[in-house]
């Protein structure tokens, strides 16, 4: 199969029109010396029947959260996705279109992007948002760059309670962009305010914390924001589990200047890590510094409301080396999923989902803490993730759990040496009480 | 059409969720951290379905019709790709689940990298980058790290003036300076200009081949030699690989590193602007600089190797846009070697056919054989007061998506047209017909072109107003602008 | 728009299939049994996608907007129904696979029957019938078999004149004669007429309640008594059960047998005309006559029992439209007892609200409280030369699907309007607005109504021509009619 | 969840408008004596998360052909369905619409029905077809009724080689409609022409055979048709595996007057037996006798081509007791699936599929016949189903096969006592060579 509609006859007609007798003639500008001599060494082509078989099997050899009680989160969340989301996403007019350059033919995407921006602003308490970013980590990195450019400072202060892989990505970007990273310590599962205070200096373009942080804990945004502002640094808040914003006050209410993050949790499947959905929202004053697409409201020649990509002079295709960012293709369809998700969940649904997550997570944390040898590592308010200190290696525990079709928590020792015996558990509305009880039993069983 | 917010009715519900079902805990979150209001819309499921169904009807995709948006390779997206990407083991697998339970995903990524190596001649690929521009950044970061490792402080990136905007934007993002290389009258890199610009300060040449005029850089081997002779690296923007599949391998052009756009060449849908995939391939000597983790095969097991000596570090949490990779993998395996070559040949045949047809009415600034796309100019029509923008808008009335316009920047009133191989001769003929009619209209009835579009859901939208008075989120009071 | 055949290009391919992969056998089919030509269209996948995408855009469903087609209960179809019906164990299960591997399906059918019993008060259900009319036929066959078993040769089926056309059609199909019972001025069965018609020749009364005027037959208990007193059976056409869910059980009305329309009351989508489901429920004494097999529970196993003493036999191979049952089951389990009652209450509230609104402009022949639907008449407008057909066509211009028109037959210029519970007050208000505007137009600008529709993909179509010179399949020569 | 959008407030506004204070007032015409006193006894309502869980499990407790090598056919076929079919079927404009009564708003369904009719005519070699019937069996029964009405005769002759459940359904219909069934015998797996000749008489409205017949064998249509016509009986051919028509001459070419059948095999999933897709096609002269919907070509007021439901005076909603049938709701969406399927398979695809089925089935039949004790019961040409005589009970064999994830053939003894040791196997393009080889091995293994 090559998905080429033209038949031999049609090709011949076209060649006649061009006055050539073989398509090869169209490649004469490619030096014979470099042209492929052999066929590509690829497996034999497959028909649709065969590929379904083949990839069906490959897919089956992967864990699939539907078959497990999943307590794994740590930046990728197994939440409920109302079936209406996928039904609408699969409309060809959406997913086979591209960036809405031609506004009059793309009002569907443009309006939905505008709605996405509005919802993100509402969730985060910000004034403006873009159409999406690759993921939470690149959004965070772009926020750091924005801050550095805006303040003309070179240091990025970031808490160790921010998702480790986000910090890795930030480091990669910072290396390239010539920025310096200043990591701040933690204290009882929260960003250590004293350390922030100590380390803050004139070179700090921004202060970045995560809310809830990597350990599910609710950072003291107000205090941190005030410190940042007092230092003339931009206060950036990273949100990776946005369902929490159904329950928590938006970062904007604590003075965040820029809120970035990952919105996979909103209507997007896990997809083994991607595509997920980065977002960036800012206060009004940063509007013209935002990277990426922005849909804006305008009028047409007959005075009717419509939407169009706006402030494009920020972007690479106009401004080239002076663009705010190089981003072009983004995560539009994932943003559409989030938009539809938030529309159908609505005000009540999102609040309720957050409440269920909270309640079930706290039930789980209590029950697990009741098991001898297991202890909550921190004693601060958390949302739906919590760190448990285990009496033996989390790896071993996870292996036992797996044999009972339970996917245990994230082994944080991978990224935090000092927490080698700790496991980060995540509970969502997908985890029933009986799943939690089974988890607790399974954990208790394995003990001496 | 109303915004979803404007359809909200207080108290309306779209979902029911299970009861928490556990003994209720008191909220131990401090009062001042609890949300008071959340002004998301309140709707029922039927409202949401109708709203986004209606919005889809105001959108145009490849499934709706011809979409010759140059540089974007808007080819048909086989439906099987969607079906397979939603297999539960792909869709519902967690990036942190154990490696043992991820063998399907890891194998797929491992093999996909190998296929991409075979197609391009590169020695290794990273699949992390989420899009082409992300790939560029990744590649340039590696170049930077490589040069640094060698102790070289090269500052310049040479970029032909026809390059895509992401090329310069990525370059400065990486702390490089850019030097523009002029295009000659044949639409290719001016060798002399290149020779003049290349020196010991040259870090990288970023070249697109076929370039954005749709023309193959026939001097590519020489070009690479020039750059290499000064110790620079050759980076290929592989966004236009559709024309080259099975024909020539970038490695053989002298390319050291490159990215591919899975969402262009390998037919993963564009999703209204994404998600994409921008894998980066490199030659052996750059392999150590790839972002970690990389996927390896150890005996019969696929593993994630985080230990990459000179790795620039991660550019993405987890492993990249896996769902997009599944689609690209499916595509490659369905087409095979011959199928991929057919793609290139038919893409080029279609483009040349259409180019020749349009040449009758429009100025063709570079009248040479093209590859996957070509650029015509509306300069003739401009004389009658009809701009390329007008022509584009008028195409909407004829039911076609317009080409990319005003790009590349080196062609005035540019229209960049990429038909792709998945369009039939009939469709090309119909499009050529419409373009011919518009050319006639420009002469006989320019007003109908200048006031286009006439039959779209909205009339021509005011971009200046939008930028002058930006409204980028819903506020109840704006609803009746 | 072109037909799919007219888009065909000789030699074009839409699929690839695997090679047979086995040693080739010679065809042992006699030459004269082998096909020579097969004039199916030849298209690529993209052609097919664009063709049927375009066709869908010329169609209107509940997802597109308000669809108050009376008697058809065009309620919203929750998307979850579709997702669940396509679970592989439902979608890809073979009707002859072993019972042991069909426990999920059998359990679902067993439970669904029980739920329907609980909702209607009946004692047993068969799920075989594929639609309402099929259910009617099944019910009447059982009545016939039952009477025959009793040695009775009753020939008559009494049917109110407001009944749906399938009622008389099913009756004669079963070899019965029909006797029409008049509707009185209150829009219900005329008791005297019924009493006069009912006699020892009465096999069955087929009654619809609420009837097709949307009015509840308040004398239903008496009606049943009259029929029973002559030894006849009472059959309920349960197509209008949406108004009665959780409010009253047909059993308590005196009903002996009935059908339900899963595709109406239980929200399985109508699919452009089907598939549906028309389960038939009966009282204990008729149970033995149900079509075999019936599903039973034996210990913990669900089994198919083919041994039904007086069974009329099968009405369908296998077990009925299982896929439709899955959706109805999902719906019932998501709503539960209170949810179903909400449905009835809100359906009735919506209908009464809209009826009262429309009454301002249109004749309401039976001005009483309605149930799920009501019937207005265009007779006032007819005086201005505007027919109900014209009004219906004009509604298309306002973006609404018209009501059922010219039915029931006993109302002149009838418009039968069923808003259903899944529509909001806003939608009803908007529809009422449009109807009001049309009523105004009928007075001030009747031509715009008579020449409607104006903005649909086609203008008004000529039904007479289609019937006079029927062309019901593609022939190359007809393509340019 | 009740899917009711109106809020309490809206309901109150509506009640105010109606001058009532409770919805119950709208039910006062329902005698209190019969109104439900108690809530319906139904299980507690479930949220979407819960129902997915619950029915996901129920679905898993069913065999799913994807997990088996399926050799079961016998009237329901596991064929390849190109994924494009479902993608298009799931467009809401199609599946949430109803019968296209309002032609101007329903051109999508009307044109696709017209295309369906045309394709069915092409496949069967007939002049006219309807929009669909419930299934093959009801189509066959309606054909019998049509014949009886048309000829004013009362006997229906049908071959025992027609699908047994179809004959059961026909019997049920015949009982009600007062028709007599005359079953004719088989000879070496084909309808016995001598028996037909013997039994044909003046009362025979029609002669019905299946092509290929229930045993996969290719009936001698020409001879049977001639006999029927000589007797002034209508010749009805039933097709249950229409993929065969990619290879076989259409029944119309042998003089069939009416071709009915089941088109599930064309793009429709098994669905545990339904919804499937009945069809009826006839010669021109029967056009006005056909039951069900028919889409016809016409013009609009501006002279443009369009489609409309036509010849409606045949139908129940117009003609009531004098209608050709009572059918109203049919299987429209299944017909659309078949239409899309045939469009994408096209001329070449259908031929190729038929060829693969044929080749693989014949390979399988040969291999199995090579196993000691197993024999082809008949020695006549067949398409992709064939009857194997087994050395022990097919039930037992099937049990062994099942344990190896092979779904064996249909145990025809259920309906044909004299064939108690026989198994009807079906091979399609979904059965790879290795599946067939495994089947053969598994069969051989179980032998002494
Ligand atoms: C030539 C070229 N280079 C780079 C890019 C950037 O790719 P992406 O949009 O995936 O970031 C594009 C596409 O927009 C392109 O056409
Ligand atoms: C009152 C009534 N009875 C019977 C029927 C027939 O049902 P079906 O179309 O499912 O055969 C209908 C629907 O059309 C109906 O509205």
mmCIF file with all atom_site columns, C-alpha atoms in Angstrom, chain D residues 144-280:
data_model
loop_
_atom_site.group_PDB
_atom_site.id
_atom_site.type_symbol
_atom_site.label_atom_id
_atom_site.label_alt_id
_atom_site.label_comp_id
_atom_site.label_asym_id
_atom_site.label_entity_id
_atom_site.label_seq_id
_atom_site.pdbx_PDB_ins_code
_atom_site.Cartn_x
_atom_site.Cartn_y
_atom_site.Cartn_z
_atom_site.occupancy
_atom_site.B_iso_or_equiv
_atom_site.pdbx_formal_charge
_atom_site.auth_seq_id
_atom_site.auth_comp_id
_atom_site.auth_asym_id
_atom_site.auth_atom_id
_atom_site.pdbx_PDB_model_num
ATOM 1   C CA . UNK D 1 144 ? -41.615 -15.548 -0.043  1.00 0.00 ? 144 UNK D CA 1
ATOM 2   C CA . UNK D 1 145 ? -44.512 -13.275 0.847   1.00 0.00 ? 145 UNK D CA 1
ATOM 3   C CA . UNK D 1 146 ? -43.833 -11.098 -2.179  1.00 0.00 ? 146 UNK D CA 1
ATOM 4   C CA . UNK D 1 147 ? -43.867 -14.180 -4.381  1.00 0.00 ? 147 UNK D CA 1
ATOM 5   C CA . UNK D 1 148 ? -47.070 -15.461 -2.844  1.00 0.00 ? 148 UNK D CA 1
ATOM 6   C CA . UNK D 1 149 ? -48.808 -12.134 -3.328  1.00 0.00 ? 149 UNK D CA 1
ATOM 7   C CA . UNK D 1 150 ? -47.491 -11.700 -6.830  1.00 0.00 ? 150 UNK D CA 1
ATOM 8   C CA . UNK D 1 151 ? -48.335 -15.167 -8.036  1.00 0.00 ? 151 UNK D CA 1
ATOM 9   C CA . UNK D 1 152 ? -51.380 -15.577 -5.816  1.00 0.00 ? 152 UNK D CA 1
ATOM 10  C CA . UNK D 1 153 ? -50.071 -18.986 -4.868  1.00 0.00 ? 153 UNK D CA 1
ATOM 11  C CA . UNK D 1 154 ? -49.613 -20.352 -1.402  1.00 0.00 ? 154 UNK D CA 1
ATOM 12  C CA . UNK D 1 155 ? -46.692 -22.759 -1.359  1.00 0.00 ? 155 UNK D CA 1
ATOM 13  C CA . UNK D 1 156 ? -43.102 -21.822 -0.793  1.00 0.00 ? 156 UNK D CA 1
ATOM 14  C CA . UNK D 1 157 ? -40.569 -24.337 -1.998  1.00 0.00 ? 157 UNK D CA 1
ATOM 15  C CA . UNK D 1 158 ? -37.272 -24.140 -0.201  1.00 0.00 ? 158 UNK D CA 1
ATOM 16  C CA . UNK D 1 159 ? -34.206 -26.313 -0.252  1.00 0.00 ? 159 UNK D CA 1
ATOM 17  C CA . UNK D 1 160 ? -32.926 -27.966 2.887   1.00 0.00 ? 160 UNK D CA 1
ATOM 18  C CA . UNK D 1 161 ? -29.552 -26.602 1.909   1.00 0.00 ? 161 UNK D CA 1
ATOM 19  C CA . UNK D 1 162 ? -30.751 -23.149 2.933   1.00 0.00 ? 162 UNK D CA 1
ATOM 20  C CA . UNK D 1 163 ? -29.504 -21.962 6.355   1.00 0.00 ? 163 UNK D CA 1
ATOM 21  C CA . UNK D 1 164 ? -31.613 -23.847 8.913   1.00 0.00 ? 164 UNK D CA 1
ATOM 22  C CA . UNK D 1 165 ? -32.353 -20.798 11.036  1.00 0.00 ? 165 UNK D CA 1
ATOM 23  C CA . UNK D 1 166 ? -33.550 -18.956 7.965   1.00 0.00 ? 166 UNK D CA 1
ATOM 24  C CA . UNK D 1 167 ? -35.928 -21.805 7.316   1.00 0.00 ? 167 UNK D CA 1
ATOM 25  C CA . UNK D 1 168 ? -37.100 -21.608 10.923  1.00 0.00 ? 168 UNK D CA 1
ATOM 26  C CA . UNK D 1 169 ? -37.840 -17.933 10.523  1.00 0.00 ? 169 UNK D CA 1
ATOM 27  C CA . UNK D 1 170 ? -39.578 -18.563 7.232   1.00 0.00 ? 170 UNK D CA 1
ATOM 28  C CA . UNK D 1 171 ? -41.719 -21.177 8.939   1.00 0.00 ? 171 UNK D CA 1
ATOM 29  C CA . UNK D 1 172 ? -42.703 -18.708 11.635  1.00 0.00 ? 172 UNK D CA 1
ATOM 30  C CA . UNK D 1 173 ? -43.677 -16.130 9.045   1.00 0.00 ? 173 UNK D CA 1
ATOM 31  C CA . UNK D 1 174 ? -45.441 -18.709 6.893   1.00 0.00 ? 174 UNK D CA 1
ATOM 32  C CA . UNK D 1 175 ? -47.548 -19.843 9.821   1.00 0.00 ? 175 UNK D CA 1
ATOM 33  C CA . UNK D 1 176 ? -48.730 -16.333 10.385  1.00 0.00 ? 176 UNK D CA 1
ATOM 34  C CA . UNK D 1 177 ? -49.200 -15.419 6.753   1.00 0.00 ? 177 UNK D CA 1
ATOM 35  C CA . UNK D 1 178 ? -50.941 -18.678 5.904   1.00 0.00 ? 178 UNK D CA 1
ATOM 36  C CA . UNK D 1 179 ? -48.294 -20.016 3.572   1.00 0.00 ? 179 UNK D CA 1
ATOM 37  C CA . UNK D 1 180 ? -47.262 -23.628 3.135   1.00 0.00 ? 180 UNK D CA 1
ATOM 38  C CA . UNK D 1 181 ? -43.623 -24.683 3.169   1.00 0.00 ? 181 UNK D CA 1
ATOM 39  C CA . UNK D 1 182 ? -42.395 -27.389 0.846   1.00 0.00 ? 182 UNK D CA 1
ATOM 40  C CA . UNK D 1 183 ? -38.879 -28.456 1.742   1.00 0.00 ? 183 UNK D CA 1
ATOM 41  C CA . UNK D 1 184 ? -36.768 -30.198 -0.864  1.00 0.00 ? 184 UNK D CA 1
ATOM 42  C CA . UNK D 1 185 ? -34.002 -32.669 -0.196  1.00 0.00 ? 185 UNK D CA 1
ATOM 43  C CA . UNK D 1 186 ? -30.268 -32.576 -0.794  1.00 0.00 ? 186 UNK D CA 1
ATOM 44  C CA . UNK D 1 187 ? -28.015 -34.788 -2.807  1.00 0.00 ? 187 UNK D CA 1
ATOM 45  C CA . UNK D 1 188 ? -24.250 -34.677 -2.282  1.00 0.00 ? 188 UNK D CA 1
ATOM 46  C CA . UNK D 1 189 ? -24.455 -31.314 -0.608  1.00 0.00 ? 189 UNK D CA 1
ATOM 47  C CA . UNK D 1 190 ? -26.566 -29.666 -3.275  1.00 0.00 ? 190 UNK D CA 1
ATOM 48  C CA . UNK D 1 191 ? -30.265 -29.105 -3.659  1.00 0.00 ? 191 UNK D CA 1
ATOM 49  C CA . UNK D 1 192 ? -31.628 -32.245 -5.241  1.00 0.00 ? 192 UNK D CA 1
ATOM 50  C CA . UNK D 1 193 ? -32.891 -31.153 -8.627  1.00 0.00 ? 193 UNK D CA 1
ATOM 51  C CA . UNK D 1 194 ? -34.831 -34.345 -9.085  1.00 0.00 ? 194 UNK D CA 1
ATOM 52  C CA . UNK D 1 195 ? -36.667 -33.734 -5.850  1.00 0.00 ? 195 UNK D CA 1
ATOM 53  C CA . UNK D 1 196 ? -37.441 -30.183 -6.890  1.00 0.00 ? 196 UNK D CA 1
ATOM 54  C CA . UNK D 1 197 ? -38.776 -31.432 -10.190 1.00 0.00 ? 197 UNK D CA 1
ATOM 55  C CA . UNK D 1 198 ? -40.927 -34.011 -8.447  1.00 0.00 ? 198 UNK D CA 1
ATOM 56  C CA . UNK D 1 199 ? -42.356 -31.666 -5.880  1.00 0.00 ? 199 UNK D CA 1
ATOM 57  C CA . UNK D 1 200 ? -42.956 -28.608 -8.048  1.00 0.00 ? 200 UNK D CA 1
ATOM 58  C CA . UNK D 1 201 ? -46.633 -28.003 -8.629  1.00 0.00 ? 201 UNK D CA 1
ATOM 59  C CA . UNK D 1 202 ? -49.191 -25.355 -9.445  1.00 0.00 ? 202 UNK D CA 1
ATOM 60  C CA . UNK D 1 203 ? -49.316 -24.034 -5.924  1.00 0.00 ? 203 UNK D CA 1
ATOM 61  C CA . UNK D 1 204 ? -45.629 -23.110 -5.829  1.00 0.00 ? 204 UNK D CA 1
ATOM 62  C CA . UNK D 1 205 ? -45.234 -19.375 -5.570  1.00 0.00 ? 205 UNK D CA 1
ATOM 63  C CA . UNK D 1 206 ? -41.483 -19.625 -5.566  1.00 0.00 ? 206 UNK D CA 1
ATOM 64  C CA . UNK D 1 207 ? -38.447 -21.804 -5.343  1.00 0.00 ? 207 UNK D CA 1
ATOM 65  C CA . UNK D 1 208 ? -35.760 -20.738 -2.873  1.00 0.00 ? 208 UNK D CA 1
ATOM 66  C CA . UNK D 1 209 ? -32.167 -21.890 -2.832  1.00 0.00 ? 209 UNK D CA 1
ATOM 67  C CA . UNK D 1 210 ? -29.040 -20.493 -1.238  1.00 0.00 ? 210 UNK D CA 1
ATOM 68  C CA . UNK D 1 211 ? -25.903 -19.598 -3.178  1.00 0.00 ? 211 UNK D CA 1
ATOM 69  C CA . UNK D 1 212 ? -23.394 -20.746 -1.986  1.00 0.00 ? 212 UNK D CA 1
ATOM 70  C CA . UNK D 1 213 ? -25.602 -22.903 0.133   1.00 0.00 ? 213 UNK D CA 1
ATOM 71  C CA . UNK D 1 214 ? -25.423 -23.509 3.857   1.00 0.00 ? 214 UNK D CA 1
ATOM 72  C CA . UNK D 1 215 ? -22.612 -26.010 3.296   1.00 0.00 ? 215 UNK D CA 1
ATOM 73  C CA . UNK D 1 216 ? -20.618 -23.601 1.182   1.00 0.00 ? 216 UNK D CA 1
ATOM 74  C CA . UNK D 1 217 ? -21.472 -25.477 -2.001  1.00 0.00 ? 217 UNK D CA 1
ATOM 75  C CA . UNK D 1 218 ? -22.247 -23.827 -5.253  1.00 0.00 ? 218 UNK D CA 1
ATOM 76  C CA . UNK D 1 219 ? -25.774 -24.657 -6.318  1.00 0.00 ? 219 UNK D CA 1
ATOM 77  C CA . UNK D 1 220 ? -26.716 -25.348 -9.923  1.00 0.00 ? 220 UNK D CA 1
ATOM 78  C CA . UNK D 1 221 ? -28.708 -22.181 -10.187 1.00 0.00 ? 221 UNK D CA 1
ATOM 79  C CA . UNK D 1 222 ? -29.283 -22.354 -13.896 1.00 0.00 ? 222 UNK D CA 1
ATOM 80  C CA . UNK D 1 223 ? -31.091 -25.673 -13.797 1.00 0.00 ? 223 UNK D CA 1
ATOM 81  C CA . UNK D 1 224 ? -33.135 -24.800 -10.738 1.00 0.00 ? 224 UNK D CA 1
ATOM 82  C CA . UNK D 1 225 ? -34.094 -21.416 -12.107 1.00 0.00 ? 225 UNK D CA 1
ATOM 83  C CA . UNK D 1 226 ? -35.241 -22.930 -15.344 1.00 0.00 ? 226 UNK D CA 1
ATOM 84  C CA . UNK D 1 227 ? -37.381 -25.429 -13.485 1.00 0.00 ? 227 UNK D CA 1
ATOM 85  C CA . UNK D 1 228 ? -38.933 -22.671 -11.399 1.00 0.00 ? 228 UNK D CA 1
ATOM 86  C CA . UNK D 1 229 ? -39.697 -20.534 -14.375 1.00 0.00 ? 229 UNK D CA 1
ATOM 87  C CA . UNK D 1 230 ? -41.123 -23.418 -16.331 1.00 0.00 ? 230 UNK D CA 1
ATOM 88  C CA . UNK D 1 231 ? -43.494 -23.853 -13.428 1.00 0.00 ? 231 UNK D CA 1
ATOM 89  C CA . UNK D 1 232 ? -44.376 -20.134 -13.373 1.00 0.00 ? 232 UNK D CA 1
ATOM 90  C CA . UNK D 1 233 ? -42.785 -19.876 -9.972  1.00 0.00 ? 233 UNK D CA 1
ATOM 91  C CA . UNK D 1 234 ? -40.591 -17.049 -8.902  1.00 0.00 ? 234 UNK D CA 1
ATOM 92  C CA . UNK D 1 235 ? -36.960 -17.972 -8.515  1.00 0.00 ? 235 UNK D CA 1
ATOM 93  C CA . UNK D 1 236 ? -35.518 -16.644 -5.280  1.00 0.00 ? 236 UNK D CA 1
ATOM 94  C CA . UNK D 1 237 ? -31.837 -16.892 -4.479  1.00 0.00 ? 237 UNK D CA 1
ATOM 95  C CA . UNK D 1 238 ? -30.523 -16.329 -0.990  1.00 0.00 ? 238 UNK D CA 1
ATOM 96  C CA . UNK D 1 239 ? -26.942 -15.144 -0.516  1.00 0.00 ? 239 UNK D CA 1
ATOM 97  C CA . UNK D 1 240 ? -25.493 -15.261 2.982   1.00 0.00 ? 240 UNK D CA 1
ATOM 98  C CA . UNK D 1 241 ? -21.778 -14.968 2.244   1.00 0.00 ? 241 UNK D CA 1
ATOM 99  C CA . UNK D 1 242 ? -21.739 -12.139 -0.328  1.00 0.00 ? 242 UNK D CA 1
ATOM 100 C CA . UNK D 1 243 ? -17.944 -12.040 -0.470  1.00 0.00 ? 243 UNK D CA 1
ATOM 101 C CA . UNK D 1 244 ? -18.437 -15.061 -2.730  1.00 0.00 ? 244 UNK D CA 1
ATOM 102 C CA . UNK D 1 245 ? -19.933 -12.743 -5.325  1.00 0.00 ? 245 UNK D CA 1
ATOM 103 C CA . UNK D 1 246 ? -16.474 -11.365 -5.901  1.00 0.00 ? 246 UNK D CA 1
ATOM 104 C CA . UNK D 1 247 ? -15.742 -14.667 -7.557  1.00 0.00 ? 247 UNK D CA 1
ATOM 105 C CA . UNK D 1 248 ? -19.105 -16.058 -8.616  1.00 0.00 ? 248 UNK D CA 1
ATOM 106 C CA . UNK D 1 249 ? -21.446 -14.988 -11.333 1.00 0.00 ? 249 UNK D CA 1
ATOM 107 C CA . UNK D 1 250 ? -24.388 -13.071 -9.874  1.00 0.00 ? 250 UNK D CA 1
ATOM 108 C CA . UNK D 1 251 ? -27.628 -14.998 -9.350  1.00 0.00 ? 251 UNK D CA 1
ATOM 109 C CA . UNK D 1 252 ? -29.272 -12.611 -11.784 1.00 0.00 ? 252 UNK D CA 1
ATOM 110 C CA . UNK D 1 253 ? -27.214 -14.144 -14.554 1.00 0.00 ? 253 UNK D CA 1
ATOM 111 C CA . UNK D 1 254 ? -28.938 -17.461 -13.873 1.00 0.00 ? 254 UNK D CA 1
ATOM 112 C CA . UNK D 1 255 ? -32.411 -16.042 -14.019 1.00 0.00 ? 255 UNK D CA 1
ATOM 113 C CA . UNK D 1 256 ? -33.045 -15.246 -10.375 1.00 0.00 ? 256 UNK D CA 1
ATOM 114 C CA . UNK D 1 257 ? -36.079 -12.989 -10.047 1.00 0.00 ? 257 UNK D CA 1
ATOM 115 C CA . UNK D 1 258 ? -35.412 -12.008 -6.491  1.00 0.00 ? 258 UNK D CA 1
ATOM 116 C CA . UNK D 1 259 ? -32.119 -12.128 -4.649  1.00 0.00 ? 259 UNK D CA 1
ATOM 117 C CA . UNK D 1 260 ? -32.220 -11.751 -0.908  1.00 0.00 ? 260 UNK D CA 1
ATOM 118 C CA . UNK D 1 261 ? -29.663 -12.337 1.735   1.00 0.00 ? 261 UNK D CA 1
ATOM 119 C CA . UNK D 1 262 ? -27.401 -11.245 4.464   1.00 0.00 ? 262 UNK D CA 1
ATOM 120 C CA . UNK D 1 263 ? -24.651 -8.715  3.896   1.00 0.00 ? 263 UNK D CA 1
ATOM 121 C CA . UNK D 1 264 ? -23.037 -8.737  7.331   1.00 0.00 ? 264 UNK D CA 1
ATOM 122 C CA . UNK D 1 265 ? -19.892 -10.056 5.692   1.00 0.00 ? 265 UNK D CA 1
ATOM 123 C CA . UNK D 1 266 ? -19.560 -6.700  3.950   1.00 0.00 ? 266 UNK D CA 1
ATOM 124 C CA . UNK D 1 267 ? -18.069 -4.395  6.528   1.00 0.00 ? 267 UNK D CA 1
ATOM 125 C CA . UNK D 1 268 ? -20.206 -5.299  9.525   1.00 0.00 ? 268 UNK D CA 1
ATOM 126 C CA . UNK D 1 269 ? -18.860 -6.849  12.724  1.00 0.00 ? 269 UNK D CA 1
ATOM 127 C CA . UNK D 1 270 ? -20.215 -10.103 14.135  1.00 0.00 ? 270 UNK D CA 1
ATOM 128 C CA . UNK D 1 271 ? -21.854 -8.429  17.127  1.00 0.00 ? 271 UNK D CA 1
ATOM 129 C CA . UNK D 1 272 ? -22.810 -11.815 18.600  1.00 0.00 ? 272 UNK D CA 1
ATOM 130 C CA . UNK D 1 273 ? -25.369 -12.169 15.845  1.00 0.00 ? 273 UNK D CA 1
ATOM 131 C CA . UNK D 1 274 ? -26.756 -8.715  15.287  1.00 0.00 ? 274 UNK D CA 1
ATOM 132 C CA . UNK D 1 275 ? -27.248 -6.090  14.046  1.00 0.00 ? 275 UNK D CA 1
ATOM 133 C CA . UNK D 1 276 ? -26.545 -7.645  10.683  1.00 0.00 ? 276 UNK D CA 1
ATOM 134 C CA . UNK D 1 277 ? -27.848 -6.556  7.319   1.00 0.00 ? 277 UNK D CA 1
ATOM 135 C CA . UNK D 1 278 ? -30.629 -8.035  5.226   1.00 0.00 ? 278 UNK D CA 1
ATOM 136 C CA . UNK D 1 279 ? -31.068 -7.014  1.636   1.00 0.00 ? 279 UNK D CA 1
ATOM 137 C CA . UNK D 1 280 ? -33.536 -7.611  -1.168  1.00 0.00 ? 280 UNK D CA 1
#
